[in-house]
PDB file of N, CA and C in Angstrom:
ATOM      1  N   MET A   1     104.289 122.452  93.218  1.00 54.00           N
ATOM      2  CA  MET A   1     103.630 122.340  94.502  1.00 54.00           C
ATOM      3  C   MET A   1     103.067 120.921  94.635  1.00 54.00           C
ATOM      4  N   SER A   2     103.334 120.289  95.752  1.00 62.00           N
ATOM      5  CA  SER A   2     102.806 118.942  95.986  1.00 62.00           C
ATOM      6  C   SER A   2     101.408 119.031  96.589  1.00 62.00           C
ATOM      7  N   TRP A   3     100.720 117.886  96.614  1.00 60.00           N
ATOM      8  CA  TRP A   3      99.355 117.860  97.149  1.00 60.00           C
ATOM      9  C   TRP A   3      99.309 118.242  98.619  1.00 60.00           C
ATOM     10  N   THR A   4     100.428 118.096  99.347  1.00 61.00           N
ATOM     11  CA  THR A   4     100.433 118.455 100.769  1.00 61.00           C
ATOM     12  C   THR A   4     100.670 119.938 100.989  1.00 61.00           C
ATOM     13  N   GLU A   5     101.034 120.673  99.938  1.00 69.00           N
ATOM     14  CA  GLU A   5     101.336 122.091 100.070  1.00 69.00           C
ATOM     15  C   GLU A   5     100.197 122.997  99.642  1.00 69.00           C
ATOM     16  N   ARG A   6      99.082 122.438  99.237  1.00 76.00           N
ATOM     17  CA  ARG A   6      97.961 123.257  98.794  1.00 76.00           C
ATOM     18  C   ARG A   6      96.774 123.052  99.723  1.00 76.00           C
ATOM     19  N   PRO A   7      95.925 124.049  99.845  1.00 82.00           N
ATOM     20  CA  PRO A   7      94.749 123.887 100.709  1.00 82.00           C
ATOM     21  C   PRO A   7      93.700 122.988 100.056  1.00 82.00           C
ATOM     22  N   TRP A   8      93.072 122.172 100.856  1.00 85.00           N
ATOM     23  CA  TRP A   8      92.004 121.286 100.397  1.00 85.00           C
ATOM     24  C   TRP A   8      90.730 121.680 101.111  1.00 85.00           C
ATOM     25  N   ASP A   9      89.626 121.723 100.376  1.00 91.00           N
ATOM     26  CA  ASP A   9      88.336 122.040 100.986  1.00 91.00           C
ATOM     27  C   ASP A   9      87.680 120.812 101.591  1.00 91.00           C
ATOM     28  N   VAL A  10      87.858 119.663 100.939  1.00 92.00           N
ATOM     29  CA  VAL A  10      87.242 118.422 101.411  1.00 92.00           C
ATOM     30  C   VAL A  10      88.084 117.233 100.954  1.00 92.00           C
ATOM     31  N   VAL A  11      88.134 116.219 101.785  1.00 91.00           N
ATOM     32  CA  VAL A  11      88.800 114.963 101.466  1.00 91.00           C
ATOM     33  C   VAL A  11      87.767 113.854 101.655  1.00 91.00           C
ATOM     34  N   VAL A  12      87.627 112.968 100.659  1.00 90.00           N
ATOM     35  CA  VAL A  12      86.653 111.875 100.731  1.00 90.00           C
ATOM     36  C   VAL A  12      87.383 110.577 101.074  1.00 90.00           C
ATOM     37  N   VAL A  13      86.895 109.888 102.100  1.00 88.00           N
ATOM     38  CA  VAL A  13      87.427 108.584 102.495  1.00 88.00           C
ATOM     39  C   VAL A  13      86.387 107.543 102.096  1.00 88.00           C
ATOM     40  N   GLY A  14      86.814 106.536 101.368  1.00 83.00           N
ATOM     41  CA  GLY A  14      85.896 105.555 100.803  1.00 83.00           C
ATOM     42  C   GLY A  14      85.391 104.506 101.768  1.00 83.00           C
ATOM     43  N   GLY A  15      84.202 104.019 101.453  1.00 76.00           N
ATOM     44  CA  GLY A  15      83.556 102.989 102.255  1.00 76.00           C
ATOM     45  C   GLY A  15      84.318 101.680 102.277  1.00 76.00           C
ATOM     46  N   GLY A  16      85.072 101.388 101.225  1.00 80.00           N
ATOM     47  CA  GLY A  16      85.847 100.151 101.195  1.00 80.00           C
ATOM     48  C   GLY A  16      86.881 100.084 102.302  1.00 80.00           C
ATOM     49  N   ILE A  17      87.395 101.227 102.705  1.00 82.00           N
ATOM     50  CA  ILE A  17      88.359 101.289 103.811  1.00 82.00           C
ATOM     51  C   ILE A  17      87.615 101.391 105.137  1.00 82.00           C
ATOM     52  N   ARG A  18      86.559 102.141 105.150  1.00 78.00           N
ATOM     53  CA  ARG A  18      85.843 102.446 106.388  1.00 78.00           C
ATOM     54  C   ARG A  18      85.014 101.287 106.905  1.00 78.00           C
ATOM     55  N   LYS A  19      84.497 100.456 106.045  1.00 80.00           N
ATOM     56  CA  LYS A  19      83.551  99.424 106.461  1.00 80.00           C
ATOM     57  C   LYS A  19      84.191  98.086 106.805  1.00 80.00           C
ATOM     58  N   THR A  20      85.426  97.886 106.438  1.00 81.00           N
ATOM     59  CA  THR A  20      86.085  96.602 106.662  1.00 81.00           C
ATOM     60  C   THR A  20      86.817  96.619 107.999  1.00 81.00           C
ATOM     61  N   GLU A  21      86.407  95.760 108.908  1.00 85.00           N
ATOM     62  CA  GLU A  21      86.973  95.756 110.260  1.00 85.00           C
ATOM     63  C   GLU A  21      88.495  95.576 110.254  1.00 85.00           C
ATOM     64  N   GLN A  22      89.007  94.738 109.361  1.00 91.00           N
ATOM     65  CA  GLN A  22      90.449  94.496 109.302  1.00 91.00           C
ATOM     66  C   GLN A  22      91.219  95.755 108.888  1.00 91.00           C
ATOM     67  N   LEU A  23      90.538  96.676 108.217  1.00 90.00           N
ATOM     68  CA  LEU A  23      91.196  97.893 107.752  1.00 90.00           C
ATOM     69  C   LEU A  23      91.027  99.067 108.718  1.00 90.00           C
ATOM     70  N   LEU A  24      90.462  98.817 109.891  1.00 90.00           N
ATOM     71  CA  LEU A  24      90.257  99.891 110.865  1.00 90.00           C
ATOM     72  C   LEU A  24      91.545 100.659 111.180  1.00 90.00           C
ATOM     73  N   PRO A  25      92.690  99.994 111.415  1.00 93.00           N
ATOM     74  CA  PRO A  25      93.920 100.757 111.664  1.00 93.00           C
ATOM     75  C   PRO A  25      94.300 101.661 110.481  1.00 93.00           C
ATOM     76  N   LEU A  26      94.104 101.191 109.250  1.00 92.00           N
ATOM     77  CA  LEU A  26      94.385 102.016 108.076  1.00 92.00           C
ATOM     78  C   LEU A  26      93.420 103.191 108.015  1.00 92.00           C
ATOM     79  N   PHE A  27      92.150 102.947 108.277  1.00 91.00           N
ATOM     80  CA  PHE A  27      91.147 104.014 108.284  1.00 91.00           C
ATOM     81  C   PHE A  27      91.524 105.100 109.289  1.00 91.00           C
ATOM     82  N   GLU A  28      91.888 104.701 110.504  1.00 92.00           N
ATOM     83  CA  GLU A  28      92.294 105.664 111.529  1.00 92.00           C
ATOM     84  C   GLU A  28      93.515 106.456 111.081  1.00 92.00           C
ATOM     85  N   ARG A  29      94.443 105.791 110.468  1.00 94.00           N
ATOM     86  CA  ARG A  29      95.659 106.468 109.991  1.00 94.00           C
ATOM     87  C   ARG A  29      95.315 107.496 108.908  1.00 94.00           C
ATOM     88  N   ILE A  30      94.451 107.123 107.982  1.00 91.00           N
ATOM     89  CA  ILE A  30      94.048 108.038 106.908  1.00 91.00           C
ATOM     90  C   ILE A  30      93.353 109.267 107.479  1.00 91.00           C
ATOM     91  N   VAL A  31      92.420 109.067 108.397  1.00 92.00           N
ATOM     92  CA  VAL A  31      91.701 110.200 108.989  1.00 92.00           C
ATOM     93  C   VAL A  31      92.668 111.109 109.746  1.00 92.00           C
ATOM     94  N   ASN A  32      93.560 110.545 110.530  1.00 94.00           N
ATOM     95  CA  ASN A  32      94.494 111.360 111.304  1.00 94.00           C
ATOM     96  C   ASN A  32      95.521 112.067 110.425  1.00 94.00           C
ATOM     97  N   LEU A  33      95.998 111.412 109.361  1.00 91.00           N
ATOM     98  CA  LEU A  33      96.913 112.077 108.437  1.00 91.00           C
ATOM     99  C   LEU A  33      96.215 113.198 107.676  1.00 91.00           C
ATOM    100  N   THR A  34      94.967 112.969 107.313  1.00 90.00           N
ATOM    101  CA  THR A  34      94.199 114.027 106.652  1.00 90.00           C
ATOM    102  C   THR A  34      94.062 115.230 107.580  1.00 90.00           C
ATOM    103  N   HIS A  35      93.712 114.965 108.807  1.00 91.00           N
ATOM    104  CA  HIS A  35      93.564 116.052 109.784  1.00 91.00           C
ATOM    105  C   HIS A  35      94.889 116.787 109.997  1.00 91.00           C
ATOM    106  N   ARG A  36      95.983 116.070 110.042  1.00 91.00           N
ATOM    107  CA  ARG A  36      97.298 116.682 110.270  1.00 91.00           C
ATOM    108  C   ARG A  36      97.736 117.534 109.086  1.00 91.00           C
ATOM    109  N   HIS A  37      97.555 117.020 107.881  1.00 87.00           N
ATOM    110  CA  HIS A  37      98.076 117.703 106.693  1.00 87.00           C
ATOM    111  C   HIS A  37      97.082 118.646 106.031  1.00 87.00           C
ATOM    112  N   ALA A  38      95.817 118.523 106.352  1.00 88.00           N
ATOM    113  CA  ALA A  38      94.796 119.416 105.798  1.00 88.00           C
ATOM    114  C   ALA A  38      93.776 119.733 106.889  1.00 88.00           C
ATOM    115  N   PRO A  39      94.211 120.399 107.964  1.00 91.00           N
ATOM    116  CA  PRO A  39      93.317 120.609 109.109  1.00 91.00           C
ATOM    117  C   PRO A  39      92.085 121.447 108.790  1.00 91.00           C
ATOM    118  N   GLN A  40      92.143 122.233 107.733  1.00 92.00           N
ATOM    119  CA  GLN A  40      91.003 123.063 107.365  1.00 92.00           C
ATOM    120  C   GLN A  40      89.986 122.307 106.515  1.00 92.00           C
ATOM    121  N   ALA A  41      90.346 121.124 106.040  1.00 93.00           N
ATOM    122  CA  ALA A  41      89.471 120.370 105.132  1.00 93.00           C
ATOM    123  C   ALA A  41      88.397 119.597 105.888  1.00 93.00           C
ATOM    124  N   ALA A  42      87.210 119.581 105.303  1.00 95.00           N
ATOM    125  CA  ALA A  42      86.162 118.699 105.803  1.00 95.00           C
ATOM    126  C   ALA A  42      86.523 117.276 105.387  1.00 95.00           C
ATOM    127  N   ILE A  43      86.118 116.308 106.174  1.00 94.00           N
ATOM    128  CA  ILE A  43      86.337 114.901 105.828  1.00 94.00           C
ATOM    129  C   ILE A  43      84.970 114.307 105.540  1.00 94.00           C
ATOM    130  N   ALA A  44      84.787 113.858 104.301  1.00 94.00           N
ATOM    131  CA  ALA A  44      83.511 113.290 103.866  1.00 94.00           C
ATOM    132  C   ALA A  44      83.685 111.792 103.662  1.00 94.00           C
ATOM    133  N   PHE A  45      82.588 111.068 103.755  1.00 92.00           N
ATOM    134  CA  PHE A  45      82.631 109.619 103.601  1.00 92.00           C
ATOM    135  C   PHE A  45      81.636 109.194 102.533  1.00 92.00           C
ATOM    136  N   ASN A  46      82.074 108.284 101.676  1.00 89.00           N
ATOM    137  CA  ASN A  46      81.166 107.743 100.668  1.00 89.00           C
ATOM    138  C   ASN A  46      80.889 106.279 100.974  1.00 89.00           C
ATOM    139  N   THR A  47      79.914 105.720 100.288  1.00 85.00           N
ATOM    140  CA  THR A  47      79.611 104.301 100.463  1.00 85.00           C
ATOM    141  C   THR A  47      80.081 103.482  99.277  1.00 85.00           C
ATOM    142  N   SER A  48      80.362 104.166  98.157  1.00 81.00           N
ATOM    143  CA  SER A  48      80.907 103.496  96.971  1.00 81.00           C
ATOM    144  C   SER A  48      81.647 104.537  96.149  1.00 81.00           C
ATOM    145  N   GLY A  49      82.442 104.073  95.195  1.00 79.00           N
ATOM    146  CA  GLY A  49      83.193 104.986  94.350  1.00 79.00           C
ATOM    147  C   GLY A  49      82.296 105.956  93.601  1.00 79.00           C
ATOM    148  N   GLY A  50      81.099 105.499  93.260  1.00 87.00           N
ATOM    149  CA  GLY A  50      80.156 106.349  92.552  1.00 87.00           C
ATOM    150  C   GLY A  50      79.580 107.465  93.398  1.00 87.00           C
ATOM    151  N   GLY A  51      79.767 107.410  94.710  1.00 89.00           N
ATOM    152  CA  GLY A  51      79.211 108.424  95.598  1.00 89.00           C
ATOM    153  C   GLY A  51      80.209 109.478  96.041  1.00 89.00           C
ATOM    154  N   SER A  52      81.395 109.472  95.468  1.00 91.00           N
ATOM    155  CA  SER A  52      82.446 110.412  95.904  1.00 91.00           C
ATOM    156  C   SER A  52      82.083 111.862  95.648  1.00 91.00           C
ATOM    157  N   VAL A  53      81.535 112.147  94.479  1.00 92.00           N
ATOM    158  CA  VAL A  53      81.174 113.535  94.155  1.00 92.00           C
ATOM    159  C   VAL A  53      80.107 114.034  95.114  1.00 92.00           C
ATOM    160  N   GLU A  54      79.089 113.224  95.343  1.00 93.00           N
ATOM    161  CA  GLU A  54      78.017 113.628  96.252  1.00 93.00           C
ATOM    162  C   GLU A  54      78.539 113.830  97.670  1.00 93.00           C
ATOM    163  N   ALA A  55      79.449 112.960  98.108  1.00 92.00           N
ATOM    164  CA  ALA A  55      80.028 113.101  99.436  1.00 92.00           C
ATOM    165  C   ALA A  55      80.787 114.426  99.560  1.00 92.00           C
ATOM    166  N   ALA A  56      81.593 114.745  98.562  1.00 92.00           N
ATOM    167  CA  ALA A  56      82.339 116.003  98.571  1.00 92.00           C
ATOM    168  C   ALA A  56      81.394 117.196  98.525  1.00 92.00           C
ATOM    169  N   GLN A  57      80.358 117.124  97.695  1.00 94.00           N
ATOM    170  CA  GLN A  57      79.423 118.245  97.554  1.00 94.00           C
ATOM    171  C   GLN A  57      78.681 118.553  98.848  1.00 94.00           C
ATOM    172  N   ARG A  58      78.498 117.574  99.706  1.00 93.00           N
ATOM    173  CA  ARG A  58      77.830 117.845 100.989  1.00 93.00           C
ATOM    174  C   ARG A  58      78.597 118.859 101.818  1.00 93.00           C
ATOM    175  N   TRP A  59      79.904 118.956 101.585  1.00 92.00           N
ATOM    176  CA  TRP A  59      80.751 119.835 102.392  1.00 92.00           C
ATOM    177  C   TRP A  59      81.278 121.045 101.644  1.00 92.00           C
ATOM    178  N   LEU A  60      80.950 121.162 100.370  1.00 91.00           N
ATOM    179  CA  LEU A  60      81.436 122.325  99.606  1.00 91.00           C
ATOM    180  C   LEU A  60      80.409 123.427  99.571  1.00 91.00           C
TER     181      LEU A  60
END
């Protein structure tokens, strides 16, 4: 089973992608692909790699 074939409870998108203006098109693509392939999943945002667990836990 691939990652696209299983249900996800939450997907974390990192601040490095979200905060950089030049990466806005990539950020939009990631959010929309997440919504398309895991519509039941919450989308959480972190501010650093160290905050990923906390970001996910907010939605679990």
